[in-house]
Amino acid sequence: MNTTPNSNPKGLADVVVSDTHITSIDGLTGKLYYRGYEISDLAKNSSFEETSYLLFYGELPSSSQLNQYSNLVYSNRSLSENIVSLIKDFPKDANVMDFLRTIVSYSSLYDPDLNDNSMEASMNKSIRLLAQIPVMLSYFHRTRNNLEIIPPAEDLDYASNFLYMLTGNMPDKLSSRVLDQCLILHADHGFNASTFSARVTMSTLSDVYSAVTSAIGTLKGTLHGGANEAVIKMLREIKDVENINNYILAKFAQKEKIMGFGHRVYKTIDPRATVLREMSKDLQSKLGGNLFDLSYDIEQFVLKEKNIKPNVDFYAASVYSMLNIDDDLFTPIFACSRASGWCSQILEQLSDNRLIRPRAKYIGPEPRSFIDLNQR
Ligand code: COA
């Protein structure tokens, strides 16, 4: 007895579930566009503020729109005392993505718009989340290291302020710009797993916080955002170019995935990896070390052996590490940036909503009679 439709591509591969105006991906040629603008153009020429504006509102801002929007984001950075106090009480050894999922969910309780699902209130909540996630992260990071928290600096842009709050020092121009570009590159990516879970949650007419909480939990996994931290772990284990072949061949022999490689949509190199590869190369030439060389040689070897190409997480790992960012902040930084994509997609879902509710093909036992407990 099977009353369900027959099509069930595993993992919903290549299934189109909705129209979107936000991001398009051409997996065959390796192109990614936000609202029609190519990602490499945005990474080269825009700031994260401009790009997140573009995702939210559909067009690049004029300079007065950009000023107004940036000021709106910057002025929404401050956290209520209750949230700061929970951050200070959090177990210091908590996984940072678990922290983030919990604190975002908790912070909803102090949002005056929590249960207002109008477009206007949902936009307000989106801006607050975008502004506050880096503050939450840096407060937690400093607290777990027994350091005083550094309040946000009103006059610093998104990336610079984040680095400033993490370290307590004014970042140099290069570090700010590199982080800014990383944020642009990670901001949105169509119906990836975390965005899809955000849209599913919003489609029930839940709320923006619940949707972003779902998304954070989904991003954590190593097949998604968690891959960047797994990559730096791998780079540290390999340590030297001479160890690459044995390490990778052993992974293949054990049928283990090489983190930061492969992609559901791209059949060629992920265009974000191309930009990040150049950034990694530049950073190594300025700062020294071997993380770019190591990454590049791994890329060549995996390509030669299996023809699998790097994705966004592969070179992001060496870039973040050269910025002196702790390994377990890599995926949370991805979340800071992706909050702009999640919220844009949540708003798009809300603006033309229908409950997302697919079906499964039942392959269990045929209908059968109940057997009494004493006869089993
Ligand atoms: N290392 C080794 N082999 C890989 C691989 C990787 N990183 N990615 C894909 N493959 C191989 C699979 O083993 C499989 O081979 P098979 O057909 O011989 O069994 C084939 O390529 C297809 O892989 P599959 O896992 O079915 O593809 P998917 O579309 O379901 O998965 C990812 C896509 C991203 C989950 C997958 O490539 C992966 O796990 N990558 C590593 C994690 C990662 O970097 N995630 C971040 C994504 S941006």
CSV table of C-alpha atoms and ligand atoms in Angstrom, one decimal:
chain,number,residue,atom,x,y,z
A,1,MET,CA,0.0,0.0,0.0
A,2,ASN,CA,1.8,3.1,-1.2
A,3,THR,CA,-0.1,6.3,-1.7
A,4,THR,CA,2.8,8.7,-2.0
A,5,PRO,CA,4.4,10.0,-5.1
A,6,ASN,CA,7.3,8.1,-6.4
A,7,SER,CA,10.0,10.7,-6.7
A,8,ASN,CA,12.5,10.9,-3.8
A,9,PRO,CA,15.9,12.1,-4.7
A,10,LYS,CA,18.0,11.4,-1.7
A,11,GLY,CA,18.9,14.6,0.2
A,12,LEU,CA,16.4,16.5,-2.1
A,13,ALA,CA,19.3,16.8,-4.6
A,14,ASP,CA,18.4,19.1,-7.5
A,15,VAL,CA,14.8,19.5,-6.3
A,16,VAL,CA,13.5,23.0,-6.8
A,17,VAL,CA,11.2,23.9,-4.0
A,18,SER,CA,10.5,27.6,-4.5
A,19,ASP,CA,11.1,30.7,-6.6
A,20,THR,CA,13.5,33.2,-5.2
A,21,HIS,CA,14.7,36.7,-6.1
A,22,ILE,CA,17.7,36.6,-3.9
A,23,THR,CA,20.6,34.3,-5.0
A,24,SER,CA,21.3,32.3,-8.1
A,25,ILE,CA,23.9,29.7,-8.6
A,26,ASP,CA,25.1,28.1,-11.9
A,27,GLY,CA,26.7,25.0,-10.7
A,28,LEU,CA,28.0,24.0,-14.1
A,29,THR,CA,30.0,27.1,-14.8
A,30,GLY,CA,30.7,27.9,-11.1
A,31,LYS,CA,28.9,31.3,-10.9
A,32,LEU,CA,27.2,32.8,-7.9
A,33,TYR,CA,25.1,36.0,-8.0
A,34,TYR,CA,23.4,37.9,-5.3
A,35,ARG,CA,20.4,39.8,-6.8
A,36,GLY,CA,22.2,39.6,-10.2
A,37,TYR,CA,25.6,40.8,-9.1
A,38,GLU,CA,28.5,38.3,-9.4
A,39,ILE,CA,30.0,37.3,-6.1
A,40,SER,CA,33.6,38.2,-7.2
A,41,ASP,CA,32.5,41.7,-8.1
A,42,LEU,CA,30.8,42.2,-4.8
A,43,ALA,CA,33.8,40.8,-2.9
A,44,LYS,CA,36.1,43.1,-4.8
A,45,ASN,CA,34.0,46.3,-4.8
A,46,SER,CA,31.5,46.3,-2.0
A,47,SER,CA,31.5,46.2,1.8
A,48,PHE,CA,29.5,43.7,3.9
A,49,GLU,CA,27.1,46.6,4.8
A,50,GLU,CA,26.4,47.2,1.1
A,51,THR,CA,26.0,43.5,0.3
A,52,SER,CA,23.7,42.9,3.2
A,53,TYR,CA,21.6,45.9,2.2
A,54,LEU,CA,21.5,44.4,-1.3
A,55,LEU,CA,20.2,41.1,0.1
A,56,PHE,CA,17.6,42.7,2.2
A,57,TYR,CA,16.3,45.4,-0.2
A,58,GLY,CA,17.1,44.0,-3.6
A,59,GLU,CA,19.3,46.9,-4.9
A,60,LEU,CA,22.7,48.3,-4.0
A,61,PRO,CA,22.3,51.3,-1.8
A,62,SER,CA,23.0,55.0,-2.7
A,63,SER,CA,25.5,56.5,-0.3
A,64,SER,CA,22.8,58.1,1.8
A,65,GLN,CA,20.9,54.9,2.0
A,66,LEU,CA,24.1,53.1,2.9
A,67,ASN,CA,24.8,55.6,5.7
A,68,GLN,CA,21.3,55.3,7.0
A,69,TYR,CA,21.3,51.5,6.9
A,70,SER,CA,24.8,51.2,8.5
A,71,ASN,CA,23.8,53.6,11.3
A,72,LEU,CA,20.7,51.5,11.9
A,73,VAL,CA,22.7,48.3,12.2
A,74,TYR,CA,25.4,50.0,14.4
A,75,SER,CA,22.8,51.5,16.7
A,76,ASN,CA,21.2,48.1,17.3
A,77,ARG,CA,24.3,46.5,18.6
A,78,SER,CA,23.7,46.9,22.3
A,79,LEU,CA,22.5,43.9,24.3
A,80,SER,CA,20.1,44.0,27.1
A,81,GLU,CA,21.6,43.3,30.6
A,82,ASN,CA,19.8,40.0,30.9
A,83,ILE,CA,21.4,38.7,27.7
A,84,VAL,CA,24.9,39.9,28.9
A,85,SER,CA,24.3,38.3,32.2
A,86,LEU,CA,23.4,34.9,30.6
A,87,ILE,CA,26.5,35.2,28.4
A,88,LYS,CA,28.7,35.7,31.5
A,89,ASP,CA,27.1,32.6,33.2
A,90,PHE,CA,27.5,30.3,30.2
A,91,PRO,CA,29.8,27.3,30.7
A,92,LYS,CA,33.2,28.5,29.4
A,93,ASP,CA,33.9,25.3,27.6
A,94,ALA,CA,30.6,25.3,25.6
A,95,ASN,CA,30.8,24.7,21.9
A,96,VAL,CA,30.5,28.2,20.4
A,97,MET,CA,27.7,27.1,17.9
A,98,ASP,CA,25.7,25.7,20.8
A,99,PHE,CA,26.2,29.0,22.7
A,100,LEU,CA,25.1,30.9,19.7
A,101,ARG,CA,22.0,28.8,19.1
A,102,THR,CA,21.0,29.2,22.7
A,103,ILE,CA,21.7,32.9,23.1
A,104,VAL,CA,19.9,33.8,19.9
A,105,SER,CA,16.9,31.9,21.1
A,106,TYR,CA,17.1,33.4,24.6
A,107,SER,CA,17.5,36.9,23.2
A,108,SER,CA,14.1,36.7,21.4
A,109,LEU,CA,12.5,36.9,24.9
A,110,TYR,CA,13.7,40.5,25.1
A,111,ASP,CA,12.7,41.6,21.7
A,112,PRO,CA,9.6,43.9,21.8
A,113,ASP,CA,8.6,42.6,18.3
A,114,LEU,CA,8.9,38.9,19.1
A,115,ASN,CA,5.4,37.9,18.3
A,116,ASP,CA,4.7,40.5,15.6
A,117,ASN,CA,5.1,38.8,12.3
A,118,SER,CA,4.4,41.8,10.1
A,119,MET,CA,7.0,42.5,7.5
A,120,GLU,CA,8.1,45.7,9.3
A,121,ALA,CA,8.6,44.0,12.7
A,122,SER,CA,10.3,41.0,11.0
A,123,MET,CA,12.7,43.4,9.3
A,124,ASN,CA,13.4,45.1,12.7
A,125,LYS,CA,14.2,41.7,14.2
A,126,SER,CA,16.4,40.8,11.3
A,127,ILE,CA,18.4,44.0,11.7
A,128,ARG,CA,18.8,43.4,15.4
A,129,LEU,CA,20.0,39.9,14.9
A,130,LEU,CA,22.5,41.0,12.2
A,131,ALA,CA,23.8,43.7,14.5
A,132,GLN,CA,23.9,41.6,17.7
A,133,ILE,CA,25.2,38.2,16.7
A,134,PRO,CA,28.9,39.4,16.6
A,135,VAL,CA,28.4,41.2,19.9
A,136,MET,CA,27.1,38.0,21.5
A,137,LEU,CA,30.0,36.0,20.1
A,138,SER,CA,32.7,38.4,21.1
A,139,TYR,CA,31.3,38.8,24.7
A,140,PHE,CA,31.2,35.0,25.0
A,141,HIS,CA,34.7,34.7,23.6
A,142,ARG,CA,36.2,37.3,26.0
A,143,THR,CA,34.3,35.9,29.0
A,144,ARG,CA,35.5,32.3,28.4
A,145,ASN,CA,39.0,33.7,28.3
A,146,ASN,CA,38.5,35.6,31.6
A,147,LEU,CA,38.8,38.9,29.8
A,148,GLU,CA,36.7,42.0,30.2
A,149,ILE,CA,34.0,42.4,27.5
A,150,ILE,CA,34.6,45.2,25.0
A,151,PRO,CA,31.4,47.1,24.1
A,152,PRO,CA,30.9,47.8,20.4
A,153,ALA,CA,32.4,51.0,19.0
A,154,GLU,CA,29.7,53.0,17.2
A,155,ASP,CA,32.1,54.5,14.6
A,156,LEU,CA,33.5,51.1,13.4
A,157,ASP,CA,32.2,49.2,10.5
A,158,TYR,CA,30.8,45.7,10.9
A,159,ALA,CA,34.0,43.8,10.3
A,160,SER,CA,36.4,46.2,12.1
A,161,ASN,CA,34.1,46.3,15.1
A,162,PHE,CA,33.9,42.6,15.3
A,163,LEU,CA,37.7,42.2,15.4
A,164,TYR,CA,37.9,45.1,17.9
A,165,MET,CA,35.4,43.5,20.2
A,166,LEU,CA,37.2,40.1,20.0
A,167,THR,CA,40.7,41.4,20.6
A,168,GLY,CA,40.3,44.8,22.4
A,169,ASN,CA,42.7,46.3,19.8
A,170,MET,CA,42.0,48.5,16.8
A,171,PRO,CA,42.4,46.1,13.8
A,172,ASP,CA,44.7,47.0,11.0
A,173,LYS,CA,43.2,47.8,7.6
A,174,LEU,CA,44.2,44.6,6.0
A,175,SER,CA,42.5,42.4,8.6
A,176,SER,CA,39.3,44.4,8.5
A,177,ARG,CA,39.1,44.2,4.8
A,178,VAL,CA,39.9,40.5,4.7
A,179,LEU,CA,37.2,39.8,7.2
A,180,ASP,CA,34.8,42.1,5.4
A,181,GLN,CA,35.3,40.2,2.2
A,182,CYS,CA,34.8,36.8,4.0
A,183,LEU,CA,31.5,38.1,5.3
A,184,ILE,CA,30.4,39.1,1.7
A,185,LEU,CA,31.4,35.7,0.4
A,186,HIS,CA,29.4,33.8,3.0
A,187,ALA,CA,26.4,36.0,3.1
A,188,ASP,CA,23.9,33.9,1.1
A,189,HIS,CA,23.9,30.7,-0.9
A,190,GLY,CA,20.4,29.9,-2.2
A,191,PHE,CA,18.6,27.0,-0.6
A,192,ASN,CA,21.5,25.6,1.4
A,193,ALA,CA,20.6,23.4,4.3
A,194,SER,CA,20.5,26.1,7.0
A,195,THR,CA,18.6,28.6,4.9
A,196,PHE,CA,16.1,25.8,4.0
A,197,SER,CA,15.6,25.0,7.6
A,198,ALA,CA,15.1,28.7,8.3
A,199,ARG,CA,12.5,29.0,5.6
A,200,VAL,CA,10.7,25.8,6.8
A,201,THR,CA,10.5,27.3,10.3
A,202,MET,CA,9.2,30.6,9.0
A,203,SER,CA,6.7,28.9,6.7
A,204,THR,CA,4.8,27.7,9.8
A,205,LEU,CA,4.4,31.4,10.7
A,206,SER,CA,6.7,30.9,13.7
A,207,ASP,CA,9.0,33.9,14.0
A,208,VAL,CA,12.3,35.3,12.8
A,209,TYR,CA,14.2,34.2,16.0
A,210,SER,CA,12.9,30.6,15.8
A,211,ALA,CA,13.9,30.5,12.1
A,212,VAL,CA,17.4,31.8,12.7
A,213,THR,CA,17.8,29.4,15.7
A,214,SER,CA,16.9,26.5,13.4
A,215,ALA,CA,19.4,27.7,10.9
A,216,ILE,CA,22.2,28.0,13.4
A,217,GLY,CA,21.7,24.4,14.6
A,218,THR,CA,21.8,23.3,10.9
A,219,LEU,CA,24.9,25.3,10.1
A,220,LYS,CA,26.8,23.6,12.9
A,221,GLY,CA,27.2,20.3,11.2
A,222,THR,CA,30.5,19.4,9.4
A,223,LEU,CA,28.8,18.7,6.1
A,224,HIS,CA,27.7,22.4,6.1
A,225,GLY,CA,29.3,25.4,8.0
A,226,GLY,CA,31.2,23.2,10.5
A,227,ALA,CA,33.5,22.2,7.6
A,228,ASN,CA,35.7,25.2,8.0
A,229,GLU,CA,36.8,24.3,11.5
A,230,ALA,CA,37.3,20.7,10.4
A,231,VAL,CA,39.6,22.0,7.6
A,232,ILE,CA,41.9,23.9,10.0
A,233,LYS,CA,42.1,20.7,12.2
A,234,MET,CA,43.1,18.8,9.1
A,235,LEU,CA,45.8,21.4,8.2
A,236,ARG,CA,47.2,21.2,11.7
A,237,GLU,CA,47.2,17.4,11.5
A,238,ILE,CA,49.0,17.4,8.1
A,239,LYS,CA,51.4,20.1,9.3
A,240,ASP,CA,53.8,19.8,6.4
A,241,VAL,CA,53.5,19.4,2.6
A,242,GLU,CA,55.4,16.2,2.7
A,243,ASN,CA,52.7,14.5,4.8
A,244,ILE,CA,49.8,15.4,2.4
A,245,ASN,CA,49.8,12.3,0.2
A,246,ASN,CA,49.8,9.7,3.0
A,247,TYR,CA,47.2,11.7,5.0
A,248,ILE,CA,44.8,12.1,2.1
A,249,LEU,CA,45.3,8.6,0.7
A,250,ALA,CA,44.5,7.2,4.2
A,251,LYS,CA,41.3,9.2,4.3
A,252,PHE,CA,40.3,7.9,0.9
A,253,ALA,CA,41.1,4.3,2.0
A,254,GLN,CA,38.9,4.7,5.1
A,255,LYS,CA,36.1,6.2,2.9
A,256,GLU,CA,36.3,9.4,4.8
A,257,LYS,CA,35.4,12.8,3.3
A,258,ILE,CA,38.1,15.4,2.9
A,259,MET,CA,36.7,18.5,4.6
A,260,GLY,CA,36.3,21.6,2.5
A,261,PHE,CA,36.0,19.6,-0.8
A,262,GLY,CA,33.0,18.7,-2.9
A,263,HIS,CA,29.6,20.5,-3.2
A,264,ARG,CA,26.1,19.5,-3.9
A,265,VAL,CA,25.5,22.2,-6.5
A,266,TYR,CA,28.9,23.1,-8.0
A,267,LYS,CA,30.3,20.7,-10.6
A,268,THR,CA,33.3,22.9,-10.9
A,269,ILE,CA,35.2,25.0,-8.4
A,270,ASP,CA,33.1,27.0,-6.0
A,271,PRO,CA,33.6,30.7,-7.1
A,272,ARG,CA,34.0,31.7,-3.4
A,273,ALA,CA,36.9,29.3,-3.1
A,274,THR,CA,38.7,31.1,-6.0
A,275,VAL,CA,38.4,34.4,-4.2
A,276,LEU,CA,39.4,33.0,-0.9
A,277,ARG,CA,42.4,31.1,-2.4
A,278,GLU,CA,43.8,34.5,-3.6
A,279,MET,CA,43.2,36.0,-0.2
A,280,SER,CA,45.0,33.1,1.5
A,281,LYS,CA,47.9,33.5,-0.9
A,282,ASP,CA,48.2,37.2,-0.3
A,283,LEU,CA,48.0,36.8,3.5
A,284,GLN,CA,50.7,34.2,3.5
A,285,SER,CA,53.0,36.4,1.5
A,286,LYS,CA,52.5,39.2,4.0
A,287,LEU,CA,52.4,37.3,7.2
A,288,GLY,CA,54.5,34.2,6.5
A,289,GLY,CA,53.8,30.6,7.6
A,290,ASN,CA,52.8,27.7,5.3
A,291,LEU,CA,49.0,27.5,5.5
A,292,PHE,CA,48.4,28.6,1.9
A,293,ASP,CA,51.1,26.3,0.5
A,294,LEU,CA,49.7,23.4,2.5
A,295,SER,CA,46.2,24.2,1.3
A,296,TYR,CA,47.2,24.6,-2.3
A,297,ASP,CA,49.1,21.4,-2.4
A,298,ILE,CA,46.2,19.5,-0.8
A,299,GLU,CA,43.9,21.0,-3.4
A,300,GLN,CA,46.2,19.8,-6.2
A,301,PHE,CA,46.5,16.3,-4.8
A,302,VAL,CA,42.7,15.8,-4.2
A,303,LEU,CA,42.1,17.1,-7.7
A,304,LYS,CA,44.6,14.7,-9.2
A,305,GLU,CA,43.4,11.7,-7.2
A,306,LYS,CA,39.6,12.2,-7.3
A,307,ASN,CA,38.8,15.3,-9.3
A,308,ILE,CA,37.0,16.8,-6.3
A,309,LYS,CA,37.3,20.6,-6.0
A,310,PRO,CA,37.4,22.9,-2.9
A,311,ASN,CA,34.4,24.7,-1.6
A,312,VAL,CA,34.1,27.9,0.3
A,313,ASP,CA,35.2,26.4,3.6
A,314,PHE,CA,38.5,25.1,2.4
A,315,TYR,CA,40.5,28.4,1.9
A,316,ALA,CA,38.4,30.2,4.5
A,317,ALA,CA,40.1,28.1,7.2
A,318,SER,CA,43.6,29.3,6.3
A,319,VAL,CA,42.4,32.9,5.9
A,320,TYR,CA,40.7,33.0,9.4
A,321,SER,CA,43.7,31.3,11.0
A,322,MET,CA,46.1,33.9,9.5
A,323,LEU,CA,43.8,36.6,10.9
A,324,ASN,CA,44.6,35.0,14.3
A,325,ILE,CA,41.0,34.0,14.9
A,326,ASP,CA,40.4,31.0,17.1
A,327,ASP,CA,39.4,27.8,15.3
A,328,ASP,CA,36.1,27.4,17.0
A,329,LEU,CA,35.0,30.9,15.9
A,330,PHE,CA,35.2,30.0,12.2
A,331,THR,CA,31.7,28.6,11.9
A,332,PRO,CA,30.2,31.2,14.2
A,333,ILE,CA,31.7,33.9,11.9
A,334,PHE,CA,30.0,32.1,9.0
A,335,ALA,CA,26.8,32.5,11.0
A,336,CYS,CA,27.3,36.3,11.5
A,337,SER,CA,27.5,36.7,7.8
A,338,ARG,CA,24.8,34.2,6.8
A,339,ALA,CA,22.4,35.9,9.2
A,340,SER,CA,22.0,38.5,6.4
A,341,GLY,CA,21.1,35.7,3.9
A,342,TRP,CA,18.9,33.8,6.4
A,343,CYS,CA,16.9,36.9,7.3
A,344,SER,CA,16.5,38.0,3.7
A,345,GLN,CA,15.3,34.5,2.8
A,346,ILE,CA,13.0,34.4,5.9
A,347,LEU,CA,11.5,37.8,4.8
A,348,GLU,CA,11.1,36.5,1.3
A,349,GLN,CA,9.3,33.4,2.6
A,350,LEU,CA,7.0,35.5,4.8
A,351,SER,CA,6.1,37.8,1.9
A,352,ASP,CA,4.7,35.0,-0.2
A,353,ASN,CA,4.2,32.2,2.3
A,354,ARG,CA,2.9,28.7,1.9
A,355,LEU,CA,3.6,26.0,4.5
A,356,ILE,CA,6.6,23.9,3.4
A,357,ARG,CA,5.5,20.4,4.0
A,358,PRO,CA,6.9,17.7,1.7
A,359,ARG,CA,6.1,14.0,1.8
A,360,ALA,CA,8.1,10.9,2.3
A,361,LYS,CA,7.8,7.6,0.4
A,362,TYR,CA,6.8,4.9,2.9
A,363,ILE,CA,8.9,1.8,2.6
A,364,GLY,CA,8.1,0.1,6.0
A,365,PRO,CA,5.9,-3.0,6.7
A,366,GLU,CA,2.6,-3.4,5.0
A,367,PRO,CA,-0.5,-2.8,7.3
A,368,ARG,CA,-0.7,-5.5,9.9
A,369,SER,CA,-2.8,-6.5,13.0
A,370,PHE,CA,-1.9,-5.4,16.4
A,371,ILE,CA,-0.4,-8.1,18.6
A,372,ASP,CA,-1.3,-8.1,22.3
A,373,LEU,CA,1.7,-7.4,24.6
A,374,ASN,CA,1.5,-10.9,26.2
A,375,GLN,CA,1.6,-12.6,22.8
A,376,ARG,CA,4.8,-10.8,21.5
B,1,COA,N1,35.9,14.0,0.1
B,1,COA,C1,36.0,12.7,-0.5
B,1,COA,N2,35.0,12.3,-1.3
B,1,COA,C2,34.0,13.2,-1.6
B,1,COA,C3,33.9,14.4,-1.0
B,1,COA,C4,34.9,14.8,-0.1
B,1,COA,N3,34.9,16.0,0.5
B,1,COA,N4,32.8,15.1,-1.4
B,1,COA,C5,32.2,14.2,-2.2
B,1,COA,N5,32.9,13.1,-2.3
B,1,COA,C6,32.5,11.9,-3.1
B,1,COA,C7,31.6,11.0,-2.3
B,1,COA,O1,32.4,10.0,-1.6
B,1,COA,C8,30.8,10.4,-3.4
B,1,COA,O2,31.6,9.4,-4.0
B,1,COA,P1,30.9,8.0,-4.5
B,1,COA,O3,29.8,8.4,-5.5
B,1,COA,O4,32.0,7.2,-5.0
B,1,COA,O5,30.3,7.4,-3.2
B,1,COA,C9,30.6,11.5,-4.4
B,1,COA,O6,31.7,12.3,-4.2
B,1,COA,C10,29.3,12.3,-4.1
B,1,COA,O7,29.4,12.7,-2.7
B,1,COA,P2,28.1,12.9,-1.8
B,1,COA,O8,28.5,13.0,-0.4
B,1,COA,O9,27.0,12.0,-2.2
B,1,COA,O10,27.6,14.4,-2.4
B,1,COA,P3,26.6,15.3,-1.7
B,1,COA,O11,26.1,16.2,-2.7
B,1,COA,O12,25.6,14.5,-0.9
B,1,COA,O13,27.5,16.1,-0.6
B,1,COA,C11,28.9,17.6,0.5
B,1,COA,C12,28.0,17.3,-0.7
B,1,COA,C13,29.4,19.0,0.5
B,1,COA,C14,28.1,17.2,1.7
B,1,COA,C15,30.1,16.6,0.4
B,1,COA,O14,30.9,17.0,-0.8
B,1,COA,C16,31.0,16.6,1.6
B,1,COA,O15,30.7,15.9,2.6
B,1,COA,N6,32.1,17.5,1.6
B,1,COA,C17,32.9,17.6,2.8
B,1,COA,C18,32.2,18.5,3.8
B,1,COA,C19,32.3,20.0,3.4
B,1,COA,O16,33.3,20.5,2.9
B,1,COA,N7,31.1,20.7,3.5
B,1,COA,C20,31.0,22.1,3.2
B,1,COA,C21,30.1,22.2,2.0
B,1,COA,S1,30.1,23.9,1.4
